[in-house]
Short mmCIF file of C-alpha atoms and ligand atoms in Angstrom, two decimals:
data_model
loop_
_atom_site.label_atom_id
_atom_site.label_comp_id
_atom_site.label_asym_id
_atom_site.label_seq_id
_atom_site.Cartn_x
_atom_site.Cartn_y
_atom_site.Cartn_z
CA MET G 1 -0.10 0.30 -0.28
CA PRO G 2 1.68 3.34 -0.78
CA PRO G 3 1.40 5.80 2.03
CA SER G 4 -2.06 7.98 2.23
CA PHE G 5 -0.97 12.03 3.15
CA GLU G 6 -4.38 12.62 3.09
CA ARG G 7 -3.71 13.60 6.65
CA LEU G 8 -1.74 16.61 5.30
CA LEU G 9 -4.64 18.21 3.45
CA ARG G 10 -7.21 20.68 4.29
CA PRO G 11 -10.33 19.60 5.91
CA ALA G 12 -12.18 21.83 3.26
CA LEU G 13 -10.52 20.59 0.79
CA ARG G 14 -11.43 16.57 1.28
CA GLY G 15 -13.55 14.98 -1.82
CA PHE G 16 -12.54 18.39 -3.86
CA ALA G 17 -11.72 17.65 -7.66
CA PRO G 18 -10.03 20.24 -9.16
CA TYR G 19 -11.95 22.64 -11.87
CA LYS G 20 -12.22 20.98 -15.16
CA PRO G 21 -12.11 23.05 -18.03
CA GLY G 22 -13.76 22.57 -21.31
CA THR G 23 -12.28 19.45 -23.35
CA SER G 24 -9.49 20.19 -25.40
CA VAL G 25 -8.65 19.21 -28.93
CA GLU G 26 -4.85 17.47 -27.24
CA GLU G 27 -7.55 15.29 -25.58
CA VAL G 28 -9.78 14.20 -27.85
CA ARG G 29 -6.80 13.55 -30.27
CA ARG G 30 -5.72 10.97 -27.27
CA ARG G 31 -8.75 9.71 -26.08
CA HIS G 32 -10.75 9.53 -29.45
CA GLY G 33 -8.13 8.87 -32.23
CA ILE G 34 -9.98 12.31 -33.91
CA ALA G 35 -7.54 14.10 -36.25
CA SER G 36 -9.19 17.67 -36.05
CA PRO G 37 -12.07 18.07 -34.09
CA VAL G 38 -14.13 21.03 -34.32
CA LYS G 39 -13.70 22.78 -31.18
CA LEU G 40 -16.67 24.88 -29.48
CA SER G 41 -16.62 24.37 -25.46
CA GLN G 42 -14.24 26.66 -23.72
CA ASN G 43 -15.27 30.37 -25.13
CA GLU G 44 -12.07 31.13 -27.60
CA ASN G 45 -12.09 33.56 -30.55
CA PRO G 46 -12.61 31.03 -34.03
CA LEU G 47 -10.04 33.98 -35.44
CA GLY G 48 -7.36 33.40 -33.68
CA SER G 49 -5.16 35.94 -31.91
CA SER G 50 -5.14 39.52 -32.69
CA PRO G 51 -2.57 40.18 -35.10
CA ARG G 52 -0.94 43.60 -33.52
CA ALA G 53 -0.94 40.97 -30.68
CA MET G 54 1.67 38.49 -32.69
CA ALA G 55 3.35 41.05 -33.69
CA ALA G 56 4.24 42.71 -30.74
CA LEU G 57 5.07 39.08 -29.14
CA ALA G 58 7.69 38.84 -31.90
CA SER G 59 9.11 41.77 -31.18
CA VAL G 60 10.39 41.06 -27.65
CA ALA G 61 13.93 41.06 -27.03
CA THR G 62 14.26 39.33 -23.99
CA LEU G 63 13.24 37.45 -21.16
CA SER G 64 15.83 36.88 -19.53
CA ASP G 65 15.17 39.84 -16.58
CA TYR G 66 12.17 40.21 -14.09
CA VAL G 67 9.40 42.29 -15.50
CA GLU G 68 8.33 45.90 -13.99
CA ASP G 69 6.04 44.68 -11.37
CA GLU G 70 3.31 47.68 -11.80
CA HIS G 71 2.89 47.54 -15.31
CA HIS G 72 2.16 51.58 -15.01
CA ALA G 73 2.12 52.58 -18.65
CA LEU G 74 -0.82 49.45 -19.04
CA ARG G 75 -2.77 49.97 -16.48
CA GLU G 76 -2.68 53.77 -17.71
CA ARG G 77 -3.65 52.76 -20.94
CA LEU G 78 -6.86 50.42 -19.22
CA GLY G 79 -8.37 53.15 -17.46
CA ARG G 80 -7.79 55.33 -19.65
CA PRO G 81 -11.40 55.00 -21.60
CA TYR G 82 -13.15 55.54 -18.46
CA GLY G 83 -11.04 58.75 -17.06
CA LEU G 84 -9.80 56.37 -14.45
CA GLY G 85 -5.53 56.64 -13.35
CA ALA G 86 -2.95 53.44 -13.00
CA GLY G 87 -4.19 53.72 -9.05
CA HIS G 88 -8.09 52.13 -10.32
CA VAL G 89 -6.80 49.56 -12.37
CA VAL G 90 -5.75 46.10 -10.94
CA CYS G 91 -3.68 43.80 -13.71
CA GLY G 92 -4.32 39.42 -12.44
CA HIS G 93 -2.16 36.40 -14.40
CA GLY G 94 -5.90 36.15 -16.11
CA SER G 95 -8.84 37.28 -14.43
CA ASN G 96 -8.99 33.69 -12.71
CA GLU G 97 -6.07 35.02 -10.61
CA LEU G 98 -8.46 38.37 -9.21
CA ILE G 99 -11.48 36.46 -8.38
CA GLN G 100 -8.68 34.42 -6.33
CA LEU G 101 -7.61 37.24 -5.40
CA VAL G 102 -10.71 38.54 -3.86
CA PHE G 103 -11.37 35.67 -1.62
CA THR G 104 -7.34 35.75 -0.27
CA ALA G 105 -7.84 39.04 1.12
CA PHE G 106 -10.87 39.28 1.84
CA VAL G 107 -12.88 36.20 2.84
CA ASP G 108 -11.98 33.82 5.39
CA PRO G 109 -13.13 29.84 6.58
CA GLY G 110 -17.23 30.38 7.36
CA ASP G 111 -17.95 34.26 5.74
CA GLU G 112 -20.74 33.79 2.93
CA ILE G 113 -20.59 34.69 -1.16
CA VAL G 114 -23.61 35.34 -2.87
CA THR G 115 -23.58 33.90 -6.43
CA ALA G 116 -26.50 33.00 -8.96
CA HIS G 117 -26.89 29.70 -10.43
CA PRO G 118 -26.02 28.60 -12.89
CA THR G 119 -23.02 30.94 -12.93
CA PHE G 120 -18.99 30.55 -13.36
CA ALA G 121 -17.66 27.88 -11.61
CA LEU G 122 -14.47 29.10 -10.16
CA PHE G 123 -17.13 31.59 -7.71
CA ARG G 124 -18.08 28.62 -6.21
CA LYS G 125 -14.88 26.67 -6.02
CA ASP G 126 -13.11 29.18 -5.07
CA ALA G 127 -15.23 29.93 -2.18
CA ASP G 128 -14.97 26.16 -1.26
CA VAL G 129 -11.13 26.11 -1.25
CA ALA G 130 -11.69 29.36 1.03
CA ALA G 131 -13.92 27.27 3.61
CA ALA G 132 -16.58 30.44 2.68
CA HIS G 133 -20.23 29.40 2.24
CA THR G 134 -21.52 30.18 -1.07
CA ILE G 135 -25.87 31.02 -1.33
CA GLU G 136 -26.39 30.12 -4.60
CA VAL G 137 -29.72 32.54 -6.39
CA PRO G 138 -31.50 30.28 -8.84
CA CYS G 139 -31.72 32.73 -12.40
CA ARG G 140 -34.80 33.53 -14.04
CA ASP G 141 -34.27 32.57 -17.75
CA GLY G 142 -31.01 32.40 -17.31
CA VAL G 143 -30.73 36.22 -16.08
CA HIS G 144 -29.95 37.12 -12.85
CA ASP G 145 -32.74 37.22 -10.14
CA LEU G 146 -31.01 40.62 -8.47
CA ASP G 147 -34.22 41.42 -5.99
CA ALA G 148 -33.22 37.36 -4.81
CA MET G 149 -29.79 37.85 -4.82
CA LEU G 150 -30.33 40.79 -2.24
CA ALA G 151 -32.74 39.13 -0.28
CA ALA G 152 -29.72 36.81 0.20
CA VAL G 153 -27.36 39.07 1.62
CA THR G 154 -26.81 38.52 5.63
CA PRO G 155 -24.35 40.16 7.78
CA ARG G 156 -22.08 37.37 6.89
CA THR G 157 -21.72 38.54 3.40
CA LYS G 158 -18.50 39.73 2.19
CA VAL G 159 -18.99 39.47 -1.47
CA VAL G 160 -21.69 39.33 -4.52
CA PHE G 161 -20.60 38.38 -7.75
CA VAL G 162 -22.79 39.19 -10.79
CA CYS G 163 -21.50 37.57 -13.92
CA ASP G 164 -22.94 40.08 -16.76
CA PRO G 165 -23.66 39.14 -19.10
CA ASN G 166 -23.64 35.25 -17.49
CA ASN G 167 -21.43 32.19 -18.11
CA PRO G 168 -23.15 29.58 -19.11
CA THR G 169 -25.91 31.05 -20.12
CA GLY G 170 -25.09 33.76 -22.00
CA ALA G 171 -28.06 36.10 -20.86
CA ARG G 172 -27.44 40.10 -19.37
CA VAL G 173 -28.97 42.02 -16.43
CA GLU G 174 -30.81 45.38 -17.67
CA ARG G 175 -28.59 48.41 -16.96
CA ASP G 176 -31.11 49.96 -14.79
CA ALA G 177 -31.49 46.62 -12.72
CA LEU G 178 -28.18 46.66 -12.40
CA PHE G 179 -27.87 50.36 -11.01
CA ALA G 180 -31.08 49.80 -8.47
CA PHE G 181 -29.01 46.39 -6.90
CA ALA G 182 -25.90 48.30 -7.04
CA ASP G 183 -27.27 51.09 -4.94
CA ALA G 184 -29.86 48.59 -2.48
CA LEU G 185 -26.55 46.32 -1.94
CA ALA G 186 -25.08 47.05 1.25
CA PRO G 187 -22.43 49.58 1.28
CA ASP G 188 -19.43 47.10 3.04
CA VAL G 189 -20.43 44.37 0.82
CA LEU G 190 -17.93 43.89 -2.72
CA LEU G 191 -19.72 43.70 -5.56
CA VAL G 192 -17.70 41.38 -8.16
CA LEU G 193 -19.08 42.57 -11.35
CA ASP G 194 -17.50 40.00 -14.03
CA GLN G 195 -17.97 41.04 -17.39
CA ALA G 196 -15.20 38.70 -19.56
CA TYR G 197 -17.71 38.77 -22.36
CA ARG G 198 -18.69 42.56 -21.92
CA GLU G 199 -16.87 43.36 -25.25
CA TYR G 200 -19.08 41.46 -27.58
CA MET G 201 -22.08 43.74 -26.36
CA ASP G 202 -20.06 46.86 -26.97
CA VAL G 203 -16.74 46.96 -26.64
CA VAL G 204 -15.86 50.00 -24.02
CA GLY G 205 -19.74 49.61 -22.28
CA THR G 206 -19.18 52.10 -19.30
CA GLU G 207 -21.70 50.41 -16.70
CA GLY G 208 -19.28 48.51 -15.07
CA VAL G 209 -17.20 51.82 -14.01
CA ASP G 210 -20.94 53.57 -13.66
CA VAL G 211 -21.34 51.15 -10.81
CA LEU G 212 -17.98 51.63 -9.26
CA ARG G 213 -18.52 55.22 -9.36
CA ARG G 214 -22.15 54.96 -7.65
CA ARG G 215 -20.77 52.25 -5.15
CA PRO G 216 -16.84 52.10 -3.92
CA ALA G 217 -17.07 48.70 -2.66
CA THR G 218 -17.23 47.33 -6.66
CA LEU G 219 -14.29 45.11 -8.56
CA VAL G 220 -15.19 45.48 -12.29
CA LEU G 221 -13.54 42.64 -13.86
CA ARG G 222 -12.46 42.15 -17.89
CA THR G 223 -10.25 39.65 -19.78
CA VAL G 224 -8.34 40.01 -22.92
CA SER G 225 -9.10 36.29 -23.09
CA LYS G 226 -12.33 36.13 -25.27
CA ILE G 227 -12.71 38.97 -27.78
CA TYR G 228 -8.87 39.72 -28.36
CA GLY G 229 -8.47 35.62 -29.24
CA LEU G 230 -5.35 35.96 -25.92
CA ALA G 231 -6.51 32.96 -23.42
CA SER G 232 -3.36 31.67 -23.54
CA VAL G 233 -1.14 34.32 -22.06
CA ARG G 234 -3.61 34.52 -19.28
CA PHE G 235 -3.95 38.71 -18.70
CA GLY G 236 -7.14 39.73 -17.24
CA TYR G 237 -7.74 42.99 -15.54
CA GLY G 238 -10.33 44.76 -12.88
CA TYR G 239 -11.57 48.35 -12.01
CA ALA G 240 -11.53 49.19 -8.24
CA MET G 241 -10.92 51.60 -5.56
CA PRO G 242 -7.13 52.30 -5.19
CA GLU G 243 -7.90 51.12 -1.78
CA ILE G 244 -9.49 48.21 -3.28
CA VAL G 245 -6.74 47.61 -5.41
CA GLY G 246 -4.30 47.95 -2.52
CA TYR G 247 -6.01 44.93 -0.71
CA LEU G 248 -5.34 42.76 -3.70
CA ASN G 249 -2.13 43.93 -4.71
CA ARG G 250 -0.90 42.75 -0.95
CA VAL G 251 -1.90 39.34 -1.77
CA ARG G 252 -0.74 38.86 -5.17
CA LEU G 253 2.36 37.10 -6.53
CA PRO G 254 5.25 39.75 -7.28
CA PHE G 255 5.46 39.14 -11.14
CA ASN G 256 1.95 37.76 -12.12
CA VAL G 257 2.07 39.03 -15.09
CA SER G 258 4.34 38.66 -17.33
CA ARG G 259 6.41 40.60 -20.06
CA THR G 260 4.87 38.31 -22.97
CA ALA G 261 1.13 39.00 -21.16
CA ALA G 262 1.93 42.76 -20.80
CA VAL G 263 2.92 43.38 -24.21
CA ALA G 264 0.54 40.94 -25.39
CA ALA G 265 -2.39 42.76 -24.12
CA VAL G 266 -1.25 46.51 -24.97
CA ALA G 267 -1.10 45.69 -28.58
CA ALA G 268 -4.34 43.96 -28.21
CA LEU G 269 -6.28 46.58 -26.93
CA ASP G 270 -6.11 49.17 -29.90
CA ASP G 271 -6.18 46.22 -32.56
CA HIS G 272 -9.43 47.58 -33.68
CA ALA G 273 -9.82 45.86 -36.96
CA PHE G 274 -9.34 42.61 -35.26
CA VAL G 275 -11.81 43.90 -32.95
CA ALA G 276 -14.54 44.49 -35.78
CA GLN G 277 -13.79 41.57 -37.41
CA THR G 278 -14.24 39.35 -34.30
CA LEU G 279 -17.61 41.03 -33.36
CA ARG G 280 -19.10 40.82 -37.14
CA SER G 281 -18.28 37.12 -37.34
CA ASN G 282 -19.96 36.68 -33.97
CA ALA G 283 -23.11 38.27 -34.87
CA ALA G 284 -23.22 36.12 -37.87
CA GLY G 285 -22.51 32.86 -35.85
CA LYS G 286 -24.70 33.98 -33.33
CA ALA G 287 -27.50 34.40 -36.03
CA GLN G 288 -26.43 31.34 -37.64
CA LEU G 289 -26.68 28.84 -34.58
CA THR G 290 -29.73 30.67 -32.72
CA ASP G 291 -31.53 30.54 -35.86
CA GLY G 292 -30.50 27.07 -36.54
CA LEU G 293 -31.75 25.58 -33.26
CA GLU G 294 -34.78 27.27 -32.78
CA ARG G 295 -35.70 25.68 -36.38
CA ARG G 296 -35.21 22.39 -34.88
CA GLY G 297 -37.83 23.58 -32.08
CA LEU G 298 -34.58 24.20 -29.40
CA HIS G 299 -34.76 26.65 -26.44
CA VAL G 300 -31.91 28.73 -26.93
CA TYR G 301 -31.01 32.15 -24.43
CA PRO G 302 -31.12 34.90 -25.85
CA SER G 303 -26.67 35.52 -25.35
CA ALA G 304 -25.16 38.55 -25.11
CA THR G 305 -21.66 36.93 -25.60
CA ASN G 306 -19.52 34.73 -28.05
CA PHE G 307 -21.49 31.21 -27.05
CA VAL G 308 -25.03 30.00 -27.18
CA SER G 309 -26.94 27.74 -24.33
CA VAL G 310 -28.95 25.31 -25.88
CA ALA G 311 -31.35 23.10 -24.40
CA VAL G 312 -31.77 19.47 -25.61
CA PRO G 313 -33.95 16.36 -25.11
CA VAL G 314 -31.68 14.09 -23.87
CA SER G 315 -29.18 15.11 -20.65
CA GLY G 316 -26.38 17.43 -21.33
CA ASP G 317 -23.83 14.62 -20.75
CA ALA G 318 -25.40 12.31 -23.18
CA ALA G 319 -25.72 14.64 -26.07
CA TYR G 320 -22.03 16.24 -25.57
CA GLU G 321 -20.74 12.43 -25.24
CA ALA G 322 -22.43 11.32 -29.03
CA LEU G 323 -21.15 15.04 -30.60
CA LEU G 324 -17.64 14.19 -29.66
CA GLU G 325 -17.99 10.86 -31.54
CA ARG G 326 -18.99 13.12 -34.22
CA GLY G 327 -16.09 15.11 -33.73
CA VAL G 328 -17.48 17.84 -32.34
CA ILE G 329 -16.59 19.30 -28.83
CA VAL G 330 -19.12 21.30 -27.06
CA ARG G 331 -19.55 21.83 -22.81
CA SER G 332 -22.30 19.91 -21.63
CA GLY G 333 -24.96 22.34 -19.22
CA ASP G 334 -24.62 19.15 -16.48
CA GLY G 335 -22.01 19.60 -14.88
CA LEU G 336 -22.55 24.16 -15.29
CA GLY G 337 -25.21 24.15 -13.30
CA MET G 338 -27.82 23.51 -16.48
CA PRO G 339 -29.27 20.06 -16.92
CA ASN G 340 -30.00 19.35 -20.34
CA ARG G 341 -28.40 22.04 -22.03
CA LEU G 342 -25.17 22.20 -23.77
CA ARG G 343 -23.09 25.95 -23.87
CA VAL G 344 -21.61 25.87 -27.74
CA THR G 345 -19.19 28.52 -28.12
CA ILE G 346 -20.05 30.18 -31.80
CA GLY G 347 -17.45 29.45 -34.21
CA THR G 348 -16.47 29.88 -37.71
CA HIS G 349 -19.65 29.59 -40.23
CA SER G 350 -18.04 26.36 -41.17
CA ASP G 351 -17.28 24.70 -37.46
CA ASN G 352 -20.91 25.83 -36.77
CA ALA G 353 -22.39 24.03 -40.15
CA ALA G 354 -20.47 21.14 -38.82
CA PHE G 355 -22.36 21.24 -35.44
CA LEU G 356 -25.71 21.91 -36.56
CA ALA G 357 -25.23 18.65 -39.16
CA ALA G 358 -24.08 16.77 -36.50
CA LEU G 359 -26.28 17.91 -34.41
CA ASP G 360 -29.48 16.63 -37.02
CA GLY G 361 -27.73 13.14 -37.06
CA LEU G 362 -28.43 12.45 -33.20
CA LEU G 363 -31.99 14.61 -33.37
CA ALA G 364 -33.00 12.00 -35.55
CA THR G 365 -32.91 9.14 -32.94
CA TRP G 366 -33.61 11.19 -29.85
CA PRO G 367 -37.34 11.28 -27.99
CA ARG G 368 -39.25 14.20 -29.89
CA ALA G 369 -39.73 15.45 -25.73
CA PRO G 370 -40.99 19.21 -25.49
CA VAL G 371 -38.21 21.18 -24.22
CA GLU G 372 -38.34 22.31 -20.83
CA ALA G 373 -36.10 25.66 -20.55
CA THR G 374 -34.24 25.11 -17.63
CA PRO G 375 -33.30 27.85 -14.87
C1 LIG F 401 -16.78 34.49 -16.70
C2 LIG F 401 -16.07 34.46 -16.93
N1 LIG F 401 -14.81 34.61 -15.88
C3 LIG F 401 -13.66 35.12 -16.16
C4 LIG F 401 -13.15 34.03 -16.77
C5 LIG F 401 -11.55 34.15 -17.09
O1 LIG F 401 -11.22 34.99 -17.41
P1 LIG F 401 -9.48 34.49 -17.78
O2 LIG F 401 -9.23 33.67 -19.12
O3 LIG F 401 -9.09 36.04 -17.84
O4 LIG F 401 -8.65 34.17 -16.33
C6 LIG F 401 -14.00 33.53 -17.40
C7 LIG F 401 -13.31 32.16 -19.19
O5 LIG F 401 -14.30 31.56 -19.26
C8 LIG F 401 -15.24 33.52 -17.87
O6 LIG F 401 -16.49 32.77 -18.08
#
């Protein structure tokens, strides 16, 4: 018997599984022997990476020195569209790191956080790691129920997460409802507004920073992983009051943002041509998928993002497996809190067509059950 080291593990982590990202192309090649699967599972940019970012990366002369830790020029650039200074901007190794830093800085074991359900899985996972308690408030038609979330706040609540647009449903909260919620939320509770997909509505999108101006205990999160096509470089950023930025900086690793990430991010932010091309492709692909799925009698949440969330007449896991066998990788909603749904990234025209064709083969074999919209 090999020795067990479970005694070393914090009790909060017993029975805990690692975060499960969407299936990778490498995994499908290895496990299923499919050489070129169509990948619509991780909400990546199907057009690739910003060409300006790639050119900037090619001009990096050295990686031998430690990068400037404060990334002052980059933070100034990020604050500029909103009239904010560098002091209002915090940078992370992806916005995922900033979510984790919120827990490290603010959340003790036994504290509470409030989230929607379903929503981005990392909020709950990081809370579990912190031995915090997550109050999950069911969405209505894929949209955050902000009144119910407000009612769920208790004196133990440290953080409320609003994911807008929401992953995995794709739905948005109304701007006025968001402002009313922000005004009503206790001023000493941190509101984290995760806007990873916000650029798909409009690139600047001011309401996050408008919320910050209304209530100072706010952190607005953005990323270059999606519309700029830079998921691999790992760069995300946040807007908050300098005091909050300072607390997050206290607990982050030194040099958490690499030179490659900083160089690529700053170049991508000015790549207006690539962003415009991505928005055109995404709008066309969204229409292709939404119309195609609705014509097949399948319910789709209105999407403000680069993915659609569709109800299927079998379990999400069964649909995912069946599509995988046909060479199309999507995400099952079952493990995302969206039973009997799939989350499908909007791909190129031919990727989307391949998905719809594979689905047609399956719909002929599945029961024609009335489609229930899940929350
Ligand atoms: C809602 C949401 N927030 C944050 C992230 C993480 O982004 P990043 O790549 O910047 O860590 C994602 C990525 O899928 C996401 O869907």
